C-alpha positions as MATLAB code, in Angstrom:
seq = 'XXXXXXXXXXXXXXXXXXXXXXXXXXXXXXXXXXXXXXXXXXXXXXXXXXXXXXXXXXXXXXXXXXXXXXXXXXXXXXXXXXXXXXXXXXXXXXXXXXXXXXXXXXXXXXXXXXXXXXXXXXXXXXXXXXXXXXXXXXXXXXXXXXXXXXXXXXXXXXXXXXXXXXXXXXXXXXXXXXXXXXXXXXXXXXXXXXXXXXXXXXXXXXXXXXXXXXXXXXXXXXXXXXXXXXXXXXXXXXXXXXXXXXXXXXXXXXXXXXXXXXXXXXXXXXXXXXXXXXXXXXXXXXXXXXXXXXXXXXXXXXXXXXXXXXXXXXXXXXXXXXXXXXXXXXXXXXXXXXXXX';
ca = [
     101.241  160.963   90.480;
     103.537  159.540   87.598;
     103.838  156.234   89.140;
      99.861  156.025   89.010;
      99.430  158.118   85.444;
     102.115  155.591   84.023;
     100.435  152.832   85.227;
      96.487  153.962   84.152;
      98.323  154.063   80.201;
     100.262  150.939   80.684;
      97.375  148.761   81.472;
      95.250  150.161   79.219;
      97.906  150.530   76.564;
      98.840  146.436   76.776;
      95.921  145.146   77.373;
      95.227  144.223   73.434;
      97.217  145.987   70.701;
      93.966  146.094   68.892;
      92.603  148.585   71.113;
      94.767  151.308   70.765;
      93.475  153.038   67.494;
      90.042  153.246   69.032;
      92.018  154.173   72.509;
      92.912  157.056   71.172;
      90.324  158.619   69.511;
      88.866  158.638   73.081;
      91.590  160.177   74.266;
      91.826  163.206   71.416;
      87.792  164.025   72.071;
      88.421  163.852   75.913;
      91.776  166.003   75.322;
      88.965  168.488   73.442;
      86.624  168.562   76.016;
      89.263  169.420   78.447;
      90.436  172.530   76.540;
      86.457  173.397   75.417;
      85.884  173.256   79.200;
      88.454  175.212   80.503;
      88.106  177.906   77.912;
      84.796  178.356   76.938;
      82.921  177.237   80.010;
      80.292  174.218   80.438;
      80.035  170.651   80.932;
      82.974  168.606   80.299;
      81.247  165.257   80.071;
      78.281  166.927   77.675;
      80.608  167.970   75.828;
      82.422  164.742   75.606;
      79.107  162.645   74.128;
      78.301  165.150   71.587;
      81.978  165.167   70.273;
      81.404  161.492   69.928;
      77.964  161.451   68.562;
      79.044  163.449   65.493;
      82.025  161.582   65.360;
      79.792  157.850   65.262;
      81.203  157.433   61.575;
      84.421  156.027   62.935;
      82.586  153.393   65.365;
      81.597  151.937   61.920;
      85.438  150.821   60.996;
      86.643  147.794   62.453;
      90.176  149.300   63.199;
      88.910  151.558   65.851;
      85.894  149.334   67.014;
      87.496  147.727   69.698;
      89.060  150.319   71.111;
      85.411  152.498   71.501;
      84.357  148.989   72.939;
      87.185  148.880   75.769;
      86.843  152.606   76.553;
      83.040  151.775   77.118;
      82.922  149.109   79.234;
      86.360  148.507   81.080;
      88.015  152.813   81.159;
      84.687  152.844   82.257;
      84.351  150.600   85.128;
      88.311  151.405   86.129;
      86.638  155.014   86.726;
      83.907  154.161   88.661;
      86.449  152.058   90.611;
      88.667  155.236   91.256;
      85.671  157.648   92.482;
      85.910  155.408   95.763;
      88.979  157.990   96.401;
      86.354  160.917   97.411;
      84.447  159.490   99.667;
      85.983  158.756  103.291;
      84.153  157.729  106.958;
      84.565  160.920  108.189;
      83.052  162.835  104.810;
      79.787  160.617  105.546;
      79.625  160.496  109.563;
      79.921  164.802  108.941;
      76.185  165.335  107.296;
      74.013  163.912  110.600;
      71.592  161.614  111.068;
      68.826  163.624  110.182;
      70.436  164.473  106.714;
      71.597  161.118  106.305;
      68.308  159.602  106.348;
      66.735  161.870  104.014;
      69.354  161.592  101.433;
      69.170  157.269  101.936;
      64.793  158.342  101.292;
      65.411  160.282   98.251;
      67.903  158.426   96.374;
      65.712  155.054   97.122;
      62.769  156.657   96.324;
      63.740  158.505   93.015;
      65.027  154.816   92.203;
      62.188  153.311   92.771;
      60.245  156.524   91.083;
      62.180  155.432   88.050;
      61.103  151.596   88.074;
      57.631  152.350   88.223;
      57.620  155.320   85.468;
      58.966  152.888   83.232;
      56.461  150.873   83.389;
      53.949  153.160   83.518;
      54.971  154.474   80.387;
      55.596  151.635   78.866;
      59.425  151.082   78.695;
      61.758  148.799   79.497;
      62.563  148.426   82.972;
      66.004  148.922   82.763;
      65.248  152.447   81.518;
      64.200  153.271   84.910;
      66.838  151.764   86.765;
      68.933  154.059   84.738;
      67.128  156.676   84.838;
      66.492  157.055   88.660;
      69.758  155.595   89.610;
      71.213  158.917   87.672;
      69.233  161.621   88.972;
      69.027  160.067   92.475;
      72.557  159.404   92.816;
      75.386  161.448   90.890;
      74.135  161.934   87.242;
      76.136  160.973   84.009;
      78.530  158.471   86.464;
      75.794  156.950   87.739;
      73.840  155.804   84.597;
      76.954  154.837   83.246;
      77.443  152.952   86.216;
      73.931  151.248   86.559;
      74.434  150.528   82.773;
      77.370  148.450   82.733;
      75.439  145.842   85.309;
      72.897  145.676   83.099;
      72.341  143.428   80.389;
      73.894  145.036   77.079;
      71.007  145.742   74.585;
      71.416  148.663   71.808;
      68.243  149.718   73.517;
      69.793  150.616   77.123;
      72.521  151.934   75.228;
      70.360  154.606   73.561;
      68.632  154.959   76.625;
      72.078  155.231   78.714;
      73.415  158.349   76.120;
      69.927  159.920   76.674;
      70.131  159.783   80.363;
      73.618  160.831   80.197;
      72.458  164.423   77.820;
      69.073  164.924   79.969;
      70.953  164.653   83.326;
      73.807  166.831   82.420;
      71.279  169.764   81.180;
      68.988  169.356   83.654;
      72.215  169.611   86.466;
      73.209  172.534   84.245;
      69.939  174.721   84.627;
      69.562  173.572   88.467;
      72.741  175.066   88.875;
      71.744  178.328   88.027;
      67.840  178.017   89.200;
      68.543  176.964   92.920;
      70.743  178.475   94.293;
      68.460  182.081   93.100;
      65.232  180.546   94.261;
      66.851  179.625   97.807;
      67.797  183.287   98.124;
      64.419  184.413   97.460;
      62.896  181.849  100.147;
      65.461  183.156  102.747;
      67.207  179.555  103.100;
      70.236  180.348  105.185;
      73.817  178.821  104.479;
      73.268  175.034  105.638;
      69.945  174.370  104.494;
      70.728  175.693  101.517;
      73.848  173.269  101.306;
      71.881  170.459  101.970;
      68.996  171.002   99.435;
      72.123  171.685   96.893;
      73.699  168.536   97.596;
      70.862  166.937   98.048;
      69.165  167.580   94.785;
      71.592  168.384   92.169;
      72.954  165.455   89.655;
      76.046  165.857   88.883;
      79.243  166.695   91.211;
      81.241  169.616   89.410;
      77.297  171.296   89.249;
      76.957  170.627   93.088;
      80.077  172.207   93.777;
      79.534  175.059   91.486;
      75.912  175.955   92.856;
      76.942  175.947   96.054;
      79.778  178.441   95.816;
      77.129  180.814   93.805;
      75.069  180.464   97.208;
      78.261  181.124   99.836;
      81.409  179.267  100.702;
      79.607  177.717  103.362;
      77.040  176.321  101.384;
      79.458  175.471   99.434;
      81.181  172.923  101.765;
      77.835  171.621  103.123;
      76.579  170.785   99.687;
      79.953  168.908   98.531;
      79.890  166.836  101.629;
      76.176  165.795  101.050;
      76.809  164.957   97.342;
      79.459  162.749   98.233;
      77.518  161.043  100.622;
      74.968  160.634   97.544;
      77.806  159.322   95.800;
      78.614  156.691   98.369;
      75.510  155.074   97.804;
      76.255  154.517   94.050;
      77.781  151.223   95.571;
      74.477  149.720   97.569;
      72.290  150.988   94.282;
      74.397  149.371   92.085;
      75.231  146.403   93.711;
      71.112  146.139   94.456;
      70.494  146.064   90.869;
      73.644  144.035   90.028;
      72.403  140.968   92.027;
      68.633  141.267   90.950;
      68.104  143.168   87.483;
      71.954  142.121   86.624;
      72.965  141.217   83.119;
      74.495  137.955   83.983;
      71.642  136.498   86.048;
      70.848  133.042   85.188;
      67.659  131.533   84.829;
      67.013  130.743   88.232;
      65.277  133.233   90.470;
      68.120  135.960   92.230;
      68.790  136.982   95.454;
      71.466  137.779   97.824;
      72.733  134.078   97.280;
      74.032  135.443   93.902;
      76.342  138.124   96.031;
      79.348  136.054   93.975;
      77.894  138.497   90.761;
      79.259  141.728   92.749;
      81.084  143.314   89.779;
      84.938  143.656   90.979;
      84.961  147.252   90.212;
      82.763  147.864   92.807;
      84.947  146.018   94.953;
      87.710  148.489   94.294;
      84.901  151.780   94.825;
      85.114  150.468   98.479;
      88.352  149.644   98.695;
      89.928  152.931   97.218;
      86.794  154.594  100.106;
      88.519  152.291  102.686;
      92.351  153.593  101.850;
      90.417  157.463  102.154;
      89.375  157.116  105.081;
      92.624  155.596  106.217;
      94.279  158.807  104.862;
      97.571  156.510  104.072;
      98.363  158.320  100.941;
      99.470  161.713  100.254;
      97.076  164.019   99.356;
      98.780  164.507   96.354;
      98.121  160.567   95.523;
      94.639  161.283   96.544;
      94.038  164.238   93.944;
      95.522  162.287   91.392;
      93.578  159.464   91.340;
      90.331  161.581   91.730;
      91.986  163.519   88.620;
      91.866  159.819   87.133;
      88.808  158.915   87.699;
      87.393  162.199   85.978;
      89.708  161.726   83.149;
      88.097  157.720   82.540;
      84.055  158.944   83.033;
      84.565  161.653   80.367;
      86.835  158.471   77.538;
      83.684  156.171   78.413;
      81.076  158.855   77.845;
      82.760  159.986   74.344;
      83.279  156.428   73.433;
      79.751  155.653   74.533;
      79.001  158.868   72.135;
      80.964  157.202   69.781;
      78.920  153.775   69.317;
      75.487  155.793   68.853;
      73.857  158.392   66.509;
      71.153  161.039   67.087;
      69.237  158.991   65.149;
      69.218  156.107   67.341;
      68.468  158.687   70.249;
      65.640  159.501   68.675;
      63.812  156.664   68.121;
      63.272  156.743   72.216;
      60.442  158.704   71.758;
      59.106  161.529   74.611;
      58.825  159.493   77.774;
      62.575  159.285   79.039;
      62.322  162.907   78.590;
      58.860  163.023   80.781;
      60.929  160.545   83.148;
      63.988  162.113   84.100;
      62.069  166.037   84.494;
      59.583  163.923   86.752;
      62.459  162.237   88.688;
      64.227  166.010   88.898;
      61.116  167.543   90.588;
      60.343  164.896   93.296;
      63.566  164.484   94.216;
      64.063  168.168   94.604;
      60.353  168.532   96.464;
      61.895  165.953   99.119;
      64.884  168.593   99.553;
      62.473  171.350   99.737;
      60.180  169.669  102.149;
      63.532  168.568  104.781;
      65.088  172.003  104.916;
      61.574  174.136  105.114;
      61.073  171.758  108.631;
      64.430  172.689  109.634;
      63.748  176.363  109.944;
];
């Protein structure tokens, strides 16, 4: 665990001396959100980009600047990179066919969902990329993930932080709403784990709702999220090659595979050396542990470079967007386990 810890700092430590100021005031608000988290209860990573969006004065001096910018894009990336830990073969092969297909439906679908609201209502397309890559796959990661492919406007980067706050409370109240309306339908332990997995953003939520159901549920619903979270790699690399920010003028397709960001190339390798189970579990934790600890520096330096002001100026329709994306997503959970009875 050292080895790995020591090496995280070291490369982000050398990488430019300029970055450390700004380095560390990601690490201090991620340091808070730890102890907020632990002691007072909910959402790290919520309470990660509000600590940075009151703290946006300090994005404005040019000492810490390029530090925010480094935990934003590349801490960022790096911890996308190290989710691949989580999700092995086996982990994936364990949910069925059956489930398997419906979760590959809904994620594509609530995608797609997303694309199409946006223009429907009038925004950018990217917004809905964002927006139903998030809710369809693993929440906050996800946009952050989808994001960073994208091209970088101040416009997605509003949108991104709004995602990022609408997912996490949304996760938050589904949390406490599902697992409660499952009892009252009579949904016994598996297809209740499935809906769970199936339907909830965000990972720690997942986990959490489950447990309120049963331990059983429990397990079901952790090994269905992960297989959502698997498919953060085919999304993203989707939308990398034909919505990607450094698509030329000439039309995409799969001849551009040579845009695959590398640190989607480490997701699957890190999935590969999983499901090899050549390192000690201990190794394994850690670097899970790692990847937690980047996602919540890039979402309080991504706090960091907006203001609630800028959030603002979005308007009502990623709001409409993300509750719309929530409720069809969740109706395609409903509709698979009610056929299961």
């Amino acid at each position: 665990m050292s080895i790995l810890v020591n090496w995280s700092l070291s490369f982000m430590l050398t990488n430019t001396r300029k970055n450390i100021p700004g380095l560390l005031v990601c690490l201090v608000i991620a340091m808070s959100t730890s102890f907020l988290s632990e002691n007072y209860g909910g959402p790290q990573l919520l309470y990660a980009l509000l600590i940075g969006l009151s703290l946006h004065f300090l994005y404005l001096n040019e000492t810490v600047k390029p530090g925010i910018d480094f935990c934003a894009k590349t801490v960022l990336r790096l911890g996308v990179a190290f989710l691949g830990i989580r999700i092995t073969f086996a982990d994936i092969g364990a949910i069925g066919w059956n489930t398997g297909l419906m979760v590959m439906f809904a994620v594509g679908t609530t995608v797609c969902l997303g694309f199409f609201l946006a223009k429907l209502l009038r925004l950018s397309p990217d917004f809905g990329l964002i927006a139903g890559g998030s809710v369809g796959i693993c929440g906050a990661s996800a946009a952050l993930a989808v994001a960073s492919v994208l091209p970088k406007t101040k416009e997605n980067e509003r949108f991104t932080l709004l995602v990022v706050v609408g997912v996490t409370v949304l996760s938050t109240i589904a949390m406490v709403v599902y697992p409660f309306a499952l009892q009252l339908l009579n949904i016994t332990d598996l297809p209740a784990g499935i809906f769970l997995g199936a339907t909830i953003h965000d990972v720690a939520q997942v986990v959490a709702a489950g447990m309120l159901f049963g331990p059983e549920a429990g397990d079901v619903a952790t090994v269905v999220k992960l297989f959502r979270v698997a498919l953060l790699l085919p999304v993203v690399l989707f939308i990398s090659i034909f919505f990607g920010a450094e698509k030329s003028s000439q039309r995409l397709g799969w001849g551009s595979l040579r845009l695959i960001p590398t640190f989607l190339l480490g997701f699957v390798a890190l999935s590969v050396v999983a499901s090899m189970q050549i390192l000690p579990s201990s190794i394994t934790h850690s670097i899970g542990g790692i990847s937690r600890w980047m996602l919540v520096i890039a979402i309080g330096a991504a706090g960091l470079k907006t203001n609630f002001q800028e959030l603002a100026k979005l308007g009502w329709q990623p709001v409409v967007m993300l509750v719309v994306e929530t409720l069809f997503i969740a109706s395609i959970g409903l509709i698979f386990i009610l056929n299961l009875a």
